[in-house]
Coordinates of C-alpha atoms in Angstrom, one line a residue:
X197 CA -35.2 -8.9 -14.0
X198 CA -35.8 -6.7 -10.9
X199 CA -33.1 -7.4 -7.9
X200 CA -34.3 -6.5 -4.9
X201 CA -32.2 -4.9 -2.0
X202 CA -32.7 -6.1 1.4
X203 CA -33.5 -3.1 4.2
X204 CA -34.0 -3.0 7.9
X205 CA -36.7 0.1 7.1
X206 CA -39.8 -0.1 4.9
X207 CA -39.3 4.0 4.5
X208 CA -36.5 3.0 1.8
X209 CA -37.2 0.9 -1.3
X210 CA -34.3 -0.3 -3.7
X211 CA -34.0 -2.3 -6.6
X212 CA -32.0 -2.4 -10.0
X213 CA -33.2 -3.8 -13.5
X214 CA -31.7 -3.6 -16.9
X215 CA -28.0 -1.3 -15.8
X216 CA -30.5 0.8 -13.9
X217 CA -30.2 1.3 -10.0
X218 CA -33.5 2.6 -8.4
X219 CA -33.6 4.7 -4.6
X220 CA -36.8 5.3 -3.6
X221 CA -37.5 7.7 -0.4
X222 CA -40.4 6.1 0.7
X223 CA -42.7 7.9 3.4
X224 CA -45.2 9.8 1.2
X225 CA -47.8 10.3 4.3
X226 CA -44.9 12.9 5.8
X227 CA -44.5 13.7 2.0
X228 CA -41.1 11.5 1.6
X229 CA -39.5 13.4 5.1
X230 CA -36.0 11.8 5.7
X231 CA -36.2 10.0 9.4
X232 CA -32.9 8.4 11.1
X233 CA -33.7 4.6 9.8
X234 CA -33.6 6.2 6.2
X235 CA -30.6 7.9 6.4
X236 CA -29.7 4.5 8.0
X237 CA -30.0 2.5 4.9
X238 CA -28.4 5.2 2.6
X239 CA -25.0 3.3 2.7
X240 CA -26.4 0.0 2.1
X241 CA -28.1 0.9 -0.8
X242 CA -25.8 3.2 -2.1
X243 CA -22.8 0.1 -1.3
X244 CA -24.8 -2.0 -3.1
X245 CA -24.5 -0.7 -6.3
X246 CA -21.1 0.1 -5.6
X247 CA -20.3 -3.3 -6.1
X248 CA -23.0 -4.6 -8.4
X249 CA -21.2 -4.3 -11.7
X250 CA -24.2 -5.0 -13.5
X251 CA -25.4 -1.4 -12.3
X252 CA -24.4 1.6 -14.6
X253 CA -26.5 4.3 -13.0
X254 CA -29.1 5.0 -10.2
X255 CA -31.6 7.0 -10.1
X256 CA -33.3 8.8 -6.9
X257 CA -37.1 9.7 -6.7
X258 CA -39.8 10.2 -3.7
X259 CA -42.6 7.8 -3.5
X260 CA -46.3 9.2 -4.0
X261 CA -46.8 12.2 -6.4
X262 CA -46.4 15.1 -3.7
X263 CA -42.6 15.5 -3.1
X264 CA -39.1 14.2 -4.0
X265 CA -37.8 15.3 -0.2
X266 CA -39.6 17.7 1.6
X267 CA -36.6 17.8 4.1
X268 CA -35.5 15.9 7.9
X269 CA -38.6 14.5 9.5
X270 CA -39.0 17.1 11.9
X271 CA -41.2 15.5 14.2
X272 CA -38.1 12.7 15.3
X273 CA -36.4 15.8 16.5
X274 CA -37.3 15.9 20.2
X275 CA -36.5 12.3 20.0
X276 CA -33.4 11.8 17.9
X277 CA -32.1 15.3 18.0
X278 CA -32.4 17.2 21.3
X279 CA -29.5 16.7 23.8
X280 CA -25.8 16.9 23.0
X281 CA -25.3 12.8 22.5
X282 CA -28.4 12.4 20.3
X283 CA -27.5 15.1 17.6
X284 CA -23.8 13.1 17.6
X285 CA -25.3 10.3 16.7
X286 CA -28.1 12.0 14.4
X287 CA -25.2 13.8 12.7
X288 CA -22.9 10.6 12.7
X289 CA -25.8 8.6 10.6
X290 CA -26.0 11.5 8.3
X291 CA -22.2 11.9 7.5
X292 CA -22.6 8.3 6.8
X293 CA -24.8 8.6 4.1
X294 CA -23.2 11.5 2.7
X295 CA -19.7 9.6 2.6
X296 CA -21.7 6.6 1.0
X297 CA -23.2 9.1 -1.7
X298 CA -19.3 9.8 -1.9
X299 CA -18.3 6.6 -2.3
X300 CA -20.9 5.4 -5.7
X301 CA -18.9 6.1 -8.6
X302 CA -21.4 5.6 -10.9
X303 CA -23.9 8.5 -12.2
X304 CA -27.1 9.4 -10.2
X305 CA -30.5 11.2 -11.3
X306 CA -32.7 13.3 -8.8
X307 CA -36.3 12.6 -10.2
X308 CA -37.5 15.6 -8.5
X309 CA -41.6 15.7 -8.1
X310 CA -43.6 18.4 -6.1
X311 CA -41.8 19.3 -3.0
X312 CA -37.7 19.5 -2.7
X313 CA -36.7 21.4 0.4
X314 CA -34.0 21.8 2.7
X315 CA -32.2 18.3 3.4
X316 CA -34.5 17.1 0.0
X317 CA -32.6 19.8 -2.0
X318 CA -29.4 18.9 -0.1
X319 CA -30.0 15.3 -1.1
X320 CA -30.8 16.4 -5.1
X321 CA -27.8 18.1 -4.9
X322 CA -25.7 14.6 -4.7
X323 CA -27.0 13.7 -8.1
X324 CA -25.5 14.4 -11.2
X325 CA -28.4 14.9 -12.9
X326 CA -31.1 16.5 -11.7
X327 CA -34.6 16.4 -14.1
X328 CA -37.6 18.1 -12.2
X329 CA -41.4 18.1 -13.2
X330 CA -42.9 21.2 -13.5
X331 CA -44.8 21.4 -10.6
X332 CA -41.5 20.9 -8.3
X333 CA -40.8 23.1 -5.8
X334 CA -37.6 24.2 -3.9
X335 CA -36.3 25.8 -1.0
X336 CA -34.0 25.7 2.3
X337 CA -36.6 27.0 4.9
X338 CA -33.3 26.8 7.9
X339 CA -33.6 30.1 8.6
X340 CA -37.4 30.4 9.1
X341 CA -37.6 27.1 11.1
X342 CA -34.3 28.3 13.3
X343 CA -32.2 25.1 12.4
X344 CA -28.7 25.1 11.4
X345 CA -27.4 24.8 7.7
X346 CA -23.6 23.8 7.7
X347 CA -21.0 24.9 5.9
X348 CA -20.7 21.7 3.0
X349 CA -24.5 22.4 1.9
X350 CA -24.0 26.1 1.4
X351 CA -20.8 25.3 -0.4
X352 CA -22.3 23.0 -2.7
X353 CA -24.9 25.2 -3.6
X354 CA -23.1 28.2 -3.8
X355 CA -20.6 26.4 -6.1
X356 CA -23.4 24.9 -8.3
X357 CA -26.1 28.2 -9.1
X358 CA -23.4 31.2 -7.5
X359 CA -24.0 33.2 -4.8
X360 CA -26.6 36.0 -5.7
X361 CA -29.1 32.6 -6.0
X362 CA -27.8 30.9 -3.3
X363 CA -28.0 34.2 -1.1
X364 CA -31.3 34.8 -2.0
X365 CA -32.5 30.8 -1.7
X366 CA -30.9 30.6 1.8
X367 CA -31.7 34.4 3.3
X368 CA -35.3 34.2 2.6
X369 CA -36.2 30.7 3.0
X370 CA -39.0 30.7 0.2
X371 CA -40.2 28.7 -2.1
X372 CA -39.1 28.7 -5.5
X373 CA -40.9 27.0 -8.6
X374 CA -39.2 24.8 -11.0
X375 CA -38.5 27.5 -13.6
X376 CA -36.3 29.1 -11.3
X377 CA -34.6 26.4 -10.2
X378 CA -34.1 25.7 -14.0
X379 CA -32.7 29.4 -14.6
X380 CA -30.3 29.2 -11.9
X381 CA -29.4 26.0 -12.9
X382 CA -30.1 24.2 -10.2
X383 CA -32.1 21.6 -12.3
X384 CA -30.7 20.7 -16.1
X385 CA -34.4 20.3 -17.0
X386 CA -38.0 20.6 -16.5
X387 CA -40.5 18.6 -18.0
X388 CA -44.3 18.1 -17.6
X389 CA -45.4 15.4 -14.9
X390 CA -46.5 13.0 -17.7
X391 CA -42.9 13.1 -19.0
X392 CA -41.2 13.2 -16.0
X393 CA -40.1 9.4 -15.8
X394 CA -40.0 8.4 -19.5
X395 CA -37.6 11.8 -19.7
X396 CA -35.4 9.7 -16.9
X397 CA -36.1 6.6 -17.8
X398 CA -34.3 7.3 -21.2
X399 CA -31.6 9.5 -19.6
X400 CA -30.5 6.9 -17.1
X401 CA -31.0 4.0 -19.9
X402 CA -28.9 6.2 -22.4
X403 CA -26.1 6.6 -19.4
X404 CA -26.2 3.1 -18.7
X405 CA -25.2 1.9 -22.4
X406 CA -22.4 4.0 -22.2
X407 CA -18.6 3.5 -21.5
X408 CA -18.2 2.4 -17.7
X409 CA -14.6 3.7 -17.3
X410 CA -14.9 6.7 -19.3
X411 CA -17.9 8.2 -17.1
X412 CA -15.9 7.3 -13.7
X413 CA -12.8 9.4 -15.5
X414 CA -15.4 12.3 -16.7
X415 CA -16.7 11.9 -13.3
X416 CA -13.6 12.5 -11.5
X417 CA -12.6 15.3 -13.3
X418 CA -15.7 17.0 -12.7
X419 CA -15.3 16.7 -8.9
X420 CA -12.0 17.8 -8.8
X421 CA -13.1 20.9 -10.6
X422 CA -14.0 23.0 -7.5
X423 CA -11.5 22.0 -5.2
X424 CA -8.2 24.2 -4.3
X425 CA -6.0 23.8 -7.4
X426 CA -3.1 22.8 -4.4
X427 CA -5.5 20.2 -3.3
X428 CA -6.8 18.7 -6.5
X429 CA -6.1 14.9 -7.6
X430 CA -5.3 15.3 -11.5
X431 CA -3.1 12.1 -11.3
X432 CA -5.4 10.6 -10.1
X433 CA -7.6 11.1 -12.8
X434 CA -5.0 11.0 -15.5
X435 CA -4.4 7.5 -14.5
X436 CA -8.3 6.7 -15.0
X437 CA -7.8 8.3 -18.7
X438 CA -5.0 6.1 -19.4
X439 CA -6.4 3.3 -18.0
X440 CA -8.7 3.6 -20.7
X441 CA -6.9 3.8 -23.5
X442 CA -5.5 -0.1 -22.4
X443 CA -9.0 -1.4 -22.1
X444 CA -11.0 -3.8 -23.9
X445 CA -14.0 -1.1 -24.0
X446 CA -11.6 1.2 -25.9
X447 CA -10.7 -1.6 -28.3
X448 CA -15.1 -2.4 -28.6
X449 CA -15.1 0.9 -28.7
X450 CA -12.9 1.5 -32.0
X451 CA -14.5 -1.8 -33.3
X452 CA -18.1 -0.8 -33.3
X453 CA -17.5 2.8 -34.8
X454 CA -15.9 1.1 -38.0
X455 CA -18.6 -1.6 -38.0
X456 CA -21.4 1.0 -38.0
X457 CA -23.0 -0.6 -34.9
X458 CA -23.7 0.2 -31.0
X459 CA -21.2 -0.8 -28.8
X460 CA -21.2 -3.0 -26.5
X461 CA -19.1 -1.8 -23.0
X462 CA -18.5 -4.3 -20.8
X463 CA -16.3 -2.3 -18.1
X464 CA -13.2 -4.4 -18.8

């Protein structure tokens, strides 16, 4: 049964059926730009499934069949973004999402389709997954439209495909097709169009049956990863590890491996 999330934008849809959290960026006629109201409703969504423990996984996608994100919704710049208090509060909304992207410690998929550029590929970059049909394309186009790309988004993909790629993506500001974004590894697969959601579909169904606690460990570790070895939380997750080991699901665990059946997790 579909629940339905409550927003104060029709440019954002959310729902979640059957473990399954669904985010879609919903403004096909500016092919899926991100505007102010849906960066808005980024931490409501992302909140709610947070706390919705029936939710094992969320997956992101654009609405229409031109473009995942095709970047900010430059025509709300003269608007939102042009004097020295509207870009604080342009920037404040967008650190809010980020930190509620930050916040979800559950898996996310990037169902990337057609066009996935600048803040898009920023956005894609939050996902754990990213699966791209392979008519995507990619691209920061910053320096060729004169706008400033800040420090965390070159980080992340600089620590994600390296810098000769990230170089390369960034100076020039082209377009990239989707088997380059595969080869730098900036997607972990393409698939054709017609496959595209079954292919994620079965991926985020396939995440969702699995072990609640033992993802948010794997998870953790993974983040902690590129961080300053001085600044990195391992107790942290070593508690989440051992946490584990005293939980129900390790016990169903254990129980359905010698009873030759699936297991059934139930995050306790």
């Amino acid at each position: 049964m579909k629940h339905h999330i409550a927003l104060d934008t029709d440019k954002m849809l959310a729902w979640s059926e059957d473990g399954i959290g669904w985010m879609v960026f919903n403004n096909p006629e500016k092919l899926n730009a991100m505007g102010v109201a849906m960066n808005a409703a980024i931490p409501t969504i992302m909140h709610s499934f947070r706390d919705d423990p029936d939710v094992r996984v969320v997956v992101m996608a654009g609405a229409g069949d031109r473009a995942f994100v095709s970047g900010a919704d430059i025509s709300e710049f003269e608007a939102q973004r042009s004097n020295p208090e509207t870009i604080k509060k342009y920037d404040e909304i967008g650190a809010a999402a980020g930190r509620a992207y930050g916040e979800l410690d559950k898996p996310i998929i990037a169902m990337i389709q057609g066009f996935c550029m600048g803040g898009g590929l920023l956005t894609a970059l939050r996902a754990d997954l990213r699966i791209a049909s392979d008519d995507s394309q990619f691209g920061v186009p910053a320096a060729r439209l004169g706008l400033g790309y800040g420090y965390g988004g070159v980080k992340t993909l600089c620590d994600l495909v390296g810098f000769p790629a990230a170089q390369e993506i960034l100076l020039t500001g082209k377009r990239f097709p989707a088997a380059d974004a595969a080869r730098w590894g900036l997607v972990n697969r393409v698939t054709t169009l017609e496959d595209l959601e079954p292919t994620v579909h079965d991926l985020a169904a396939t995440i969702a049956q699995n072990a609640p606690k033992t993802i948010r460990a794997i998870r953790r570790a993974i983040q902690e990863i590129p961080k300053d070895p001085d600044h990195r939380n391992l107790d942290e997750v070593n508690a989440l590890v051992q946490a584990w080991f005293a939980s129900a699901d390790y016990k169903e665990g254990r129980t359905a491996f010698m009873e030759k059946r699936r297991p059934v997790f139930q995050d306790a």
